[in-house]
mmCIF file of C-alpha atoms in Angstrom:
data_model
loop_
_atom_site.group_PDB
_atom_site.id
_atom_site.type_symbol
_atom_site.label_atom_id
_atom_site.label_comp_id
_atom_site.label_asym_id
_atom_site.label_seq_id
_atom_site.Cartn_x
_atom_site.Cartn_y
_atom_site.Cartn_z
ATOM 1 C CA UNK A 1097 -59.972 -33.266 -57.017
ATOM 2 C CA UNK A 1098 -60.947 -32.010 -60.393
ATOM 3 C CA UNK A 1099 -59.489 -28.822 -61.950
ATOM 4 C CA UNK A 1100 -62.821 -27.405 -61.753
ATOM 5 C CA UNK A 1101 -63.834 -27.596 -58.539
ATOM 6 C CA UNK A 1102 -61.464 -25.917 -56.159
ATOM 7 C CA UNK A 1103 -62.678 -23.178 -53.594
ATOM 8 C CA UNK A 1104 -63.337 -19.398 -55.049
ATOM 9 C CA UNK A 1105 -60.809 -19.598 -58.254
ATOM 10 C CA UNK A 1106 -61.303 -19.260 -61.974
ATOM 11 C CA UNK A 1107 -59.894 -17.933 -65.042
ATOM 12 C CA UNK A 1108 -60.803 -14.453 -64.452
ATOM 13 C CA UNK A 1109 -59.795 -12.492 -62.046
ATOM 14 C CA UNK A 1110 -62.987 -12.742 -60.130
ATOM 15 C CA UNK A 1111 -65.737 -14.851 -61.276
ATOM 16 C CA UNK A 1112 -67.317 -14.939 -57.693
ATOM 17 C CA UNK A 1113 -67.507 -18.944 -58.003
ATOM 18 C CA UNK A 1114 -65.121 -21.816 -57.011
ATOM 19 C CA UNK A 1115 -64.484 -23.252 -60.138
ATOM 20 C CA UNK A 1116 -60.825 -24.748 -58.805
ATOM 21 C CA UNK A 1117 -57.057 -24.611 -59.531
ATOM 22 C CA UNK A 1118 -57.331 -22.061 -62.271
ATOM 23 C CA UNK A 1119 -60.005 -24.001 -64.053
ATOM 24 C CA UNK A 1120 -62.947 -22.914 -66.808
ATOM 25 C CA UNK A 1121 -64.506 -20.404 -64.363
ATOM 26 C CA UNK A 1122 -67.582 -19.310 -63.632
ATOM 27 C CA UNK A 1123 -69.938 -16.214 -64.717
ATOM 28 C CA UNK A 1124 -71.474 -14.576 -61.620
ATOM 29 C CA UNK A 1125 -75.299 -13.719 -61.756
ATOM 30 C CA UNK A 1126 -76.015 -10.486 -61.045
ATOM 31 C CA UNK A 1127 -79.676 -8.929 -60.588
ATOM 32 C CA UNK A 1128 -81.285 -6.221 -61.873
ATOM 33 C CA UNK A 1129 -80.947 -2.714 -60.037
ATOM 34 C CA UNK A 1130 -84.566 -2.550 -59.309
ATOM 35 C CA UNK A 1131 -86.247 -4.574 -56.562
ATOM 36 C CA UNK A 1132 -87.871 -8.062 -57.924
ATOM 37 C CA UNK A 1133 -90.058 -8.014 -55.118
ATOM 38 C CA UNK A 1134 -91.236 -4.338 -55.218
ATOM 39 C CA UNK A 1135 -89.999 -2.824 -52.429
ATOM 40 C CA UNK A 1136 -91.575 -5.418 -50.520
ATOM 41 C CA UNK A 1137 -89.384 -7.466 -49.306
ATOM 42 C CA UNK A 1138 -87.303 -5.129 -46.835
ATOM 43 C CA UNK A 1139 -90.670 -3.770 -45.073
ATOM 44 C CA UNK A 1140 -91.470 -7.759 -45.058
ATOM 45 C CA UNK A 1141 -87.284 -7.818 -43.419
ATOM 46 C CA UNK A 1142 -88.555 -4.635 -41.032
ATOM 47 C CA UNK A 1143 -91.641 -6.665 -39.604
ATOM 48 C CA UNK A 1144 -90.176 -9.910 -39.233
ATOM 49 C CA UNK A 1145 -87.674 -8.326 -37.277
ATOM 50 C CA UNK A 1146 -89.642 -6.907 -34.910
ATOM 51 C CA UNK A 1147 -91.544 -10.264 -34.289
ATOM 52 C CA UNK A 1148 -88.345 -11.846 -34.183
ATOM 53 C CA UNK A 1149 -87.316 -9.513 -31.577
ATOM 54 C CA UNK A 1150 -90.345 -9.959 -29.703
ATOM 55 C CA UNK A 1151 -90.463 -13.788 -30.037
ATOM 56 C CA UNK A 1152 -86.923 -13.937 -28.501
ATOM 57 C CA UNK A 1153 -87.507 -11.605 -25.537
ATOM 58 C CA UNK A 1154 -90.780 -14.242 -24.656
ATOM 59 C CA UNK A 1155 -88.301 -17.134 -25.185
ATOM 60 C CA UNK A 1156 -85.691 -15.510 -22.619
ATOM 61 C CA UNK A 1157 -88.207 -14.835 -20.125
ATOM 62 C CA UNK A 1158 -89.465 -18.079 -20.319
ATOM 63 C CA UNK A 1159 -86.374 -20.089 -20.043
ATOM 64 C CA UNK A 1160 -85.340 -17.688 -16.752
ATOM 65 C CA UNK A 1161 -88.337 -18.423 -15.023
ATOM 66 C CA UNK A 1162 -87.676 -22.345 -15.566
ATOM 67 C CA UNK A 1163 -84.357 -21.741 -14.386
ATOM 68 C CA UNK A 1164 -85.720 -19.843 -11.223
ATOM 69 C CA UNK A 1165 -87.946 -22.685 -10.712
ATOM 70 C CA UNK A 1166 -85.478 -25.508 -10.687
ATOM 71 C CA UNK A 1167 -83.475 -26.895 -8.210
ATOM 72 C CA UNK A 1168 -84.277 -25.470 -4.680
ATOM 73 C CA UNK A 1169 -85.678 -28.793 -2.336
ATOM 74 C CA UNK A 1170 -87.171 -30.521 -4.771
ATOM 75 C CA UNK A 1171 -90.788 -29.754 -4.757
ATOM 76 C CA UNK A 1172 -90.559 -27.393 -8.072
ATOM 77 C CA UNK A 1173 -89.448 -30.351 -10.016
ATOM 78 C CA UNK A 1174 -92.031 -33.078 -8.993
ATOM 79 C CA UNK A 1175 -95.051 -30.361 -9.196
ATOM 80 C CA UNK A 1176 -97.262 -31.607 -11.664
ATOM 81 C CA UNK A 1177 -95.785 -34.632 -12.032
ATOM 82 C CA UNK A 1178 -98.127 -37.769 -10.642
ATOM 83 C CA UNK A 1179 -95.288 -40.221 -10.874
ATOM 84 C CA UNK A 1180 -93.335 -38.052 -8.310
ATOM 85 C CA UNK A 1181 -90.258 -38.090 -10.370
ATOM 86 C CA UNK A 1182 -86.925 -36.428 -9.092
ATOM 87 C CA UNK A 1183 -86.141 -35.899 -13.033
ATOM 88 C CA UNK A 1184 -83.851 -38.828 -13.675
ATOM 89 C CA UNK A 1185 -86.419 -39.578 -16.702
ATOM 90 C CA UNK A 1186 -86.168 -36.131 -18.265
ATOM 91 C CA UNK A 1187 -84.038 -35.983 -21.563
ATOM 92 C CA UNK A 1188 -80.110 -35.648 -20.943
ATOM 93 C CA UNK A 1189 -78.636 -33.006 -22.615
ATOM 94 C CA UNK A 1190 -76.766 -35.028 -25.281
ATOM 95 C CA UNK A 1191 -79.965 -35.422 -27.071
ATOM 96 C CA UNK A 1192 -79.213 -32.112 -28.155
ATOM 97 C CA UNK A 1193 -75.426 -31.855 -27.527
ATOM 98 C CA UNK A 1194 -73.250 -31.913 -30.925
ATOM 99 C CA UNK A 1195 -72.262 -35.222 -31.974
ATOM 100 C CA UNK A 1196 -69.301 -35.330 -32.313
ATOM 101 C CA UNK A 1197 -66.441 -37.215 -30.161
ATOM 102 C CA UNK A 1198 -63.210 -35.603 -28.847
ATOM 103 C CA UNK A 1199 -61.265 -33.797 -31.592
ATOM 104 C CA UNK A 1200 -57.835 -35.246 -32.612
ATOM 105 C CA UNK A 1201 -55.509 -34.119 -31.192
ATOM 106 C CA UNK A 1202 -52.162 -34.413 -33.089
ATOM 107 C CA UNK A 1203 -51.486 -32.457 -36.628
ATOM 108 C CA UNK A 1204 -49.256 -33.247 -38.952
ATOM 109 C CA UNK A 1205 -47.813 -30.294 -40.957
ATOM 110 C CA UNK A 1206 -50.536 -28.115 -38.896
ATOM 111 C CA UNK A 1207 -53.148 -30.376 -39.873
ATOM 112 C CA UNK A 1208 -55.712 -32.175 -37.994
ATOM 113 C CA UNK A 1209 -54.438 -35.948 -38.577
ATOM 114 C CA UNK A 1210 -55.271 -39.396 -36.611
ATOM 115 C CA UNK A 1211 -59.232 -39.341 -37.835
ATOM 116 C CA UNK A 1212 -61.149 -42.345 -36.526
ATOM 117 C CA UNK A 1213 -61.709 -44.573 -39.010
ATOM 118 C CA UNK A 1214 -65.490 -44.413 -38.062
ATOM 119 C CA UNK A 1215 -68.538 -42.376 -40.134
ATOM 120 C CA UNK A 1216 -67.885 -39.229 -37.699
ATOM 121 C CA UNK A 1217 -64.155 -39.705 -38.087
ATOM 122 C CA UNK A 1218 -64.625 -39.595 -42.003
ATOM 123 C CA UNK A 1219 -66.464 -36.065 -41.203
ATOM 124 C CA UNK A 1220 -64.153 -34.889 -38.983
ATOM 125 C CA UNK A 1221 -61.733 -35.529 -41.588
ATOM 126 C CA UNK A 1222 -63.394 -33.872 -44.728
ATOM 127 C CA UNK A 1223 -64.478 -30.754 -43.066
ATOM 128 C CA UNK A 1224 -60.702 -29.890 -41.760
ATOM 129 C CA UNK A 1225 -59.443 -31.635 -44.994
ATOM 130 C CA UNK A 1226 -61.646 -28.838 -46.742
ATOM 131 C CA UNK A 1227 -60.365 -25.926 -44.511
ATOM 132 C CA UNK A 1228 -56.976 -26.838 -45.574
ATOM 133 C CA UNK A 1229 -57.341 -27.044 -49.303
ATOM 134 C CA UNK A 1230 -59.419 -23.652 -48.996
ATOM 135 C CA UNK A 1231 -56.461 -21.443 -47.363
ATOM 136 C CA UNK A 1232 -53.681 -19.232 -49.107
ATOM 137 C CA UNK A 1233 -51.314 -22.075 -48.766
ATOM 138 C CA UNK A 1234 -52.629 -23.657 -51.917
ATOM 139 C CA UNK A 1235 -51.398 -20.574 -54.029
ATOM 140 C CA UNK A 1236 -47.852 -21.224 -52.698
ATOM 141 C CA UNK A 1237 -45.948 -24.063 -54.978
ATOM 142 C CA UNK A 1238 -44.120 -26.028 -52.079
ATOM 143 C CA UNK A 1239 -47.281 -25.765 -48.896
ATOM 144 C CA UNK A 1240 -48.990 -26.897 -52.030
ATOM 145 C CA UNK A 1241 -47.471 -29.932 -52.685
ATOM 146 C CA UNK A 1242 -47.109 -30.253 -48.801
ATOM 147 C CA UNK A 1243 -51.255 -30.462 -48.313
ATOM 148 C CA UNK A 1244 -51.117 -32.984 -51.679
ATOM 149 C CA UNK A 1245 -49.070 -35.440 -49.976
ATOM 150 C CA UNK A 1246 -50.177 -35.150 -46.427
ATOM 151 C CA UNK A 1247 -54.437 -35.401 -47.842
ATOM 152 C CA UNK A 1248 -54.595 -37.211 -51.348
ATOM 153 C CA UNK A 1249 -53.587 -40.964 -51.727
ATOM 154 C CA UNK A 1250 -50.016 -41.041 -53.016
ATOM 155 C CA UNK A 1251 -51.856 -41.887 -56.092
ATOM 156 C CA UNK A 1252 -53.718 -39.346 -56.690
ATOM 157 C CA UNK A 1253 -51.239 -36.253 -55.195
ATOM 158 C CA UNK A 1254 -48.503 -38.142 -57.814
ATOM 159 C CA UNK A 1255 -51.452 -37.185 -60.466
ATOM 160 C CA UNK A 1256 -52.162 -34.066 -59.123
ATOM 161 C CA UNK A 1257 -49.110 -32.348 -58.726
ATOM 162 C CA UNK A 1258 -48.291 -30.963 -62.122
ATOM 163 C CA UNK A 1259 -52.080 -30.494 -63.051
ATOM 164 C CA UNK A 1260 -52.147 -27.693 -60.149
ATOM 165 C CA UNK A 1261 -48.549 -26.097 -60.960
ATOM 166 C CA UNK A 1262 -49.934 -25.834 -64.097
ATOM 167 C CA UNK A 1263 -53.231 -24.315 -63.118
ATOM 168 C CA UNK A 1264 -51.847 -21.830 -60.265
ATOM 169 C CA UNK A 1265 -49.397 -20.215 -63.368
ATOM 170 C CA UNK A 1266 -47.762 -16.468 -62.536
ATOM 171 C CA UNK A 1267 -50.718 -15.200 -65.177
ATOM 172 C CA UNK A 1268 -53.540 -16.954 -62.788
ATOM 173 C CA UNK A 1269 -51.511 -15.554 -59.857
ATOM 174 C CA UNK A 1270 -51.699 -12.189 -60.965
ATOM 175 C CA UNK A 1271 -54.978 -12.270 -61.656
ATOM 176 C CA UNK A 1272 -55.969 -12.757 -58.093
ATOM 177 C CA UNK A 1273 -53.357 -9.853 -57.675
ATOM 178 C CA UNK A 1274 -50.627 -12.294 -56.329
ATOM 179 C CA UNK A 1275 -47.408 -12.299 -57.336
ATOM 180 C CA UNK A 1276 -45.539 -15.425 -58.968
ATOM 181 C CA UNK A 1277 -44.524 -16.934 -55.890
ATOM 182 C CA UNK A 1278 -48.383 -16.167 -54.236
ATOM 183 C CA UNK A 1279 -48.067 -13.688 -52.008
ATOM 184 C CA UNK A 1280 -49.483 -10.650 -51.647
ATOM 185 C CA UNK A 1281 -48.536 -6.901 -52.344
ATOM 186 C CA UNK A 1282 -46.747 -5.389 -49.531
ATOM 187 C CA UNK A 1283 -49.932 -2.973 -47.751
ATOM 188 C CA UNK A 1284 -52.804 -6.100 -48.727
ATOM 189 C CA UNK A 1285 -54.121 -9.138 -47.086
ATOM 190 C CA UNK A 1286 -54.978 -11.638 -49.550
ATOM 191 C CA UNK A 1287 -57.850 -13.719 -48.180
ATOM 192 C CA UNK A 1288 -58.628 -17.512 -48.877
ATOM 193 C CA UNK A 1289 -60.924 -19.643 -46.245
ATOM 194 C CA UNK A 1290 -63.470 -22.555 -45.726
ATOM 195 C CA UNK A 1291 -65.955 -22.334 -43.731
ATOM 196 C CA UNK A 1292 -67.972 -25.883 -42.981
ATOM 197 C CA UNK A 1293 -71.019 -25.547 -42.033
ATOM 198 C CA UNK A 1294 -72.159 -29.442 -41.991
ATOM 199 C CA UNK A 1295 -71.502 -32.723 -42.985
ATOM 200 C CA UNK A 1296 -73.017 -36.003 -43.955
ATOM 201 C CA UNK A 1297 -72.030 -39.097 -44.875
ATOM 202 C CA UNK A 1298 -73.281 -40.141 -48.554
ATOM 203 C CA UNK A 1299 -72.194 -43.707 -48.327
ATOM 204 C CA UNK A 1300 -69.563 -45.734 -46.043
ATOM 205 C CA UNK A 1301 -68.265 -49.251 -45.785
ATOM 206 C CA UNK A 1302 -64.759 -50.943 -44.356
ATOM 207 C CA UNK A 1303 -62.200 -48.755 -45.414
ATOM 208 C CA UNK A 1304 -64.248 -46.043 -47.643
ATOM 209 C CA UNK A 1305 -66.495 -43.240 -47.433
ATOM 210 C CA UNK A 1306 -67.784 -40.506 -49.396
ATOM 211 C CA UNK A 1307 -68.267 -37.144 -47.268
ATOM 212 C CA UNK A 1308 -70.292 -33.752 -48.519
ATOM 213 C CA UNK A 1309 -69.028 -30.441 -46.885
ATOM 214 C CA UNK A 1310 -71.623 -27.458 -47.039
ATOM 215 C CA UNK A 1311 -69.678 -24.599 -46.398
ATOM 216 C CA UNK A 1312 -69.006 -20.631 -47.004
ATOM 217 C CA UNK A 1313 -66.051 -19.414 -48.326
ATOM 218 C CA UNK A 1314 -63.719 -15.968 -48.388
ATOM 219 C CA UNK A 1315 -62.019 -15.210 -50.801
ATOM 220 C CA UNK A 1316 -60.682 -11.623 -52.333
ATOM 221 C CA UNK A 1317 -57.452 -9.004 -51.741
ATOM 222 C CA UNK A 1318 -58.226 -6.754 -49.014
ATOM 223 C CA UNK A 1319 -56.039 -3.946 -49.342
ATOM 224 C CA UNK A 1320 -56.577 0.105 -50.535
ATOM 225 C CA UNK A 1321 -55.482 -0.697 -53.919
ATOM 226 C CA UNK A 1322 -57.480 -3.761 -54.419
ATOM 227 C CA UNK A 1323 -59.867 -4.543 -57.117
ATOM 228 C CA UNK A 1324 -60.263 -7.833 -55.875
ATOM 229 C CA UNK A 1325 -62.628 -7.267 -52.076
ATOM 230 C CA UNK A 1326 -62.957 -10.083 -50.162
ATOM 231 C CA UNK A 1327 -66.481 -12.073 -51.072
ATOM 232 C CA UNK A 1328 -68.415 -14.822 -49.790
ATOM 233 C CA UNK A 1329 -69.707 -18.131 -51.716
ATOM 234 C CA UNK A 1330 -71.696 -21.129 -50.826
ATOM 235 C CA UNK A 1331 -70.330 -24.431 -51.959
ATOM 236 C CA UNK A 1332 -70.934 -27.872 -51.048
ATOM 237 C CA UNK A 1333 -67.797 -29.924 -51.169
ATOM 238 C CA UNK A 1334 -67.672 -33.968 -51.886
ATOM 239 C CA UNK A 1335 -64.471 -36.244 -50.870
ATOM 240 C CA UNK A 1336 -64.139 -39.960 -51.552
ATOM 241 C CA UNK A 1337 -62.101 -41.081 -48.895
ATOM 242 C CA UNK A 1338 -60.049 -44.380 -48.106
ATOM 243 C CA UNK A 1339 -58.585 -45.448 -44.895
ATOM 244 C CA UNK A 1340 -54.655 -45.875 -45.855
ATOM 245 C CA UNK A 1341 -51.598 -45.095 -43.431
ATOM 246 C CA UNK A 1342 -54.012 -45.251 -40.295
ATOM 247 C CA UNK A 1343 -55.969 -42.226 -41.517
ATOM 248 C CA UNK A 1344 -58.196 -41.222 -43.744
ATOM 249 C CA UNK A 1345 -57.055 -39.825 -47.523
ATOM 250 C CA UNK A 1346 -58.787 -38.085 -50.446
ATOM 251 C CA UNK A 1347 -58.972 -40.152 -53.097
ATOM 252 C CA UNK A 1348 -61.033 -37.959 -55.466
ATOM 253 C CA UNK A 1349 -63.295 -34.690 -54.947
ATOM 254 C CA UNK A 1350 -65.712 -32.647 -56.684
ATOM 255 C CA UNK A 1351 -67.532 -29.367 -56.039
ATOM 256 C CA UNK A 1352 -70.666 -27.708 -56.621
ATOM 257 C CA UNK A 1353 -72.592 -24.317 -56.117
ATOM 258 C CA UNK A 1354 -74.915 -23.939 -52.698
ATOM 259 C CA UNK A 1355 -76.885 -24.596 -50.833
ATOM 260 C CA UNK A 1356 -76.730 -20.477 -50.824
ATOM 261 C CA UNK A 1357 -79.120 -18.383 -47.877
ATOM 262 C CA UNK A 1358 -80.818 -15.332 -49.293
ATOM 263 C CA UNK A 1359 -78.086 -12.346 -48.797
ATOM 264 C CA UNK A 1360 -78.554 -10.420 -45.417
ATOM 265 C CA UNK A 1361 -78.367 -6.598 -44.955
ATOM 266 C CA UNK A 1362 -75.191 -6.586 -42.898
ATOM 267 C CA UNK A 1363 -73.006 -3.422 -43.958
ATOM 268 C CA UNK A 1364 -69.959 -4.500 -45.979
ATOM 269 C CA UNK A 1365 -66.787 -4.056 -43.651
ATOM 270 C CA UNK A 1366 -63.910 -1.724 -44.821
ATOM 271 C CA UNK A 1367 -61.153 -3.137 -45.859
ATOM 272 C CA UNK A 1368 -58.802 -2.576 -42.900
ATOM 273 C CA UNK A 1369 -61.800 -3.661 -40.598
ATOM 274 C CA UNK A 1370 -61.228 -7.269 -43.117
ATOM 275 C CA UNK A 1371 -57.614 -7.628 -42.398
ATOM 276 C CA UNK A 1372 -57.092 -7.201 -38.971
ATOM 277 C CA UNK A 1373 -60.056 -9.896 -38.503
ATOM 278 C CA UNK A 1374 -58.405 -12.503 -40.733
ATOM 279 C CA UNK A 1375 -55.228 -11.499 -38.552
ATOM 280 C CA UNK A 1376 -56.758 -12.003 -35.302
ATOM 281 C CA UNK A 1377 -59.369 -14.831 -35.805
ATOM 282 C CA UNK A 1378 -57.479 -18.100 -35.956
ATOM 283 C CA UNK A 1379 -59.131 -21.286 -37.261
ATOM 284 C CA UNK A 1380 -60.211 -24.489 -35.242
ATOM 285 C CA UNK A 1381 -60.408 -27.851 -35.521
ATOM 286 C CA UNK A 1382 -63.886 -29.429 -36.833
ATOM 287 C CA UNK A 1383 -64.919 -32.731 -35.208
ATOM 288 C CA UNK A 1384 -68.425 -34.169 -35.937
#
């Protein structure tokens, strides 16, 4: 992991990019007050919503009449069909299904642990690895060197260790509105999560592979007195990975901005509406 890549952090107090571990930061781009697109481009939103809406409904009523037709004694699934088939030819439903085996299911610190040492095992295993390097327990000195040792080679957590003390100093800390030790003021929720929202394999032999997370990220202080509200960024995350210890470990990782969707309209929540959702949605356990 380079000092520069780590999930929503920079120099500044807010740059609104993960630019890792207290590293060079990042300037965020803002646009200009008026409209680019002319005041086009929510009527064009308005419109599309209403043929989205539309489009839907027609899908709905279409899939409930196909459900209505199937089943029964048999003659609703062999009309129109000149080979009289029962349906034993149609296509099963794990053409479609989500790819991914059964998730692990032992944890090791509260981390997923026991990947396969497979291509979807090496997914599985970047995707939670990046959940648990995006969370509040990196600003935290000792659950930070816990998630070193239990993810990185011994290697490369032995060269990471003081590179990251270093990096989360009490003046970083404070930035973010923490205090030295990481933790919020008493009244705030400080906020710090990965999101994945895919993988895929970029290369893989015996014993190695090199995995890209595209995810979303939170990070911010929700509180009344913060300055700091909980944002969201789009990052795609790369691990090289080697199979040691009968699991898979991070060897070295790199970050960089997007794949990003254009903004929606959704109404910013208030900040008390932000803390009692990162109180009472948990996270789960990715498999691929």
């Amino acid at each position: 992991m380079s000092l520069g890549d780590e999930h929503g952090y920079g120099d500044t107090a807010r740059t609104g990019a993960d630019d890792g571990y207290g590293g060079s930061g990042q300037t965020r781009t803002r646009l200009p007050d008026s409209d680019p697109y002319g005041g086009a481009r929510r009527g064009g939103r308005s419109s599309s919503r209403s043929l989205i809406t539309v489009v839907g409904v027609v899908v709905l009523l279409i899939a409930a009449i196909a459900f209505a037709n199937r089943g029964g004694d048999g003659s609703a699934s062999t009309a129109g069909n000149e080979s009289g088939s029962t349906g034993a030819d149609k296509p099963q439903t794990s053409t479609t299904a989500a790819s991914g085996t059964k998730p692990v299911e032992t944890k090791a610190g509260g981390i997923p642990s026991g990947f396969a040492d497979t291509e979807q095992g090496a997914q599985s295993a970047a995707a939670n690895y990046s959940v648990a390097l995006g969370s509040t327990s990196m600003f935290q000195k000792d659950s930070r060197h816990a998630l070193l040792d239990a993810l990185y080679t011994a290697d490369a957590a032995a060269r990471l260790q003081a590179p990251m003390d270093q990096a989360y100093s009490a003046d970083f800390l404070g930035k973010l509105g923490l205090d030295a030790d990481g933790k919020a003021p008493a009244g705030s929720t400080f906020v710090s999560r990965v999101v994945p929202v895919g993988t895929t394999v970029q290369s893989y032999s015996a014993g190695s592979a090199k995995v890209a997370v595209w995810y979303m990220g939170l990070i911010g202080m929700s509180g009344d007195k913060s300055t700091d509200p909980v944002t969201s960024t789009w990052k795609t995350w790369t691990f090289d990975l080697q199979w040691s210890g009968g699991d898979w470990k991070i060897s070295t990782d790199s970050q960089k901005d997007g794949p990003a969707p254009v903004p929606g309209d959704n109404q910013a929540a208030s900040s008390d509406e932000i803390s009692k959702a990162i109180e009472e949605y948990g996270g789960f356990t990715y498999a691929r």
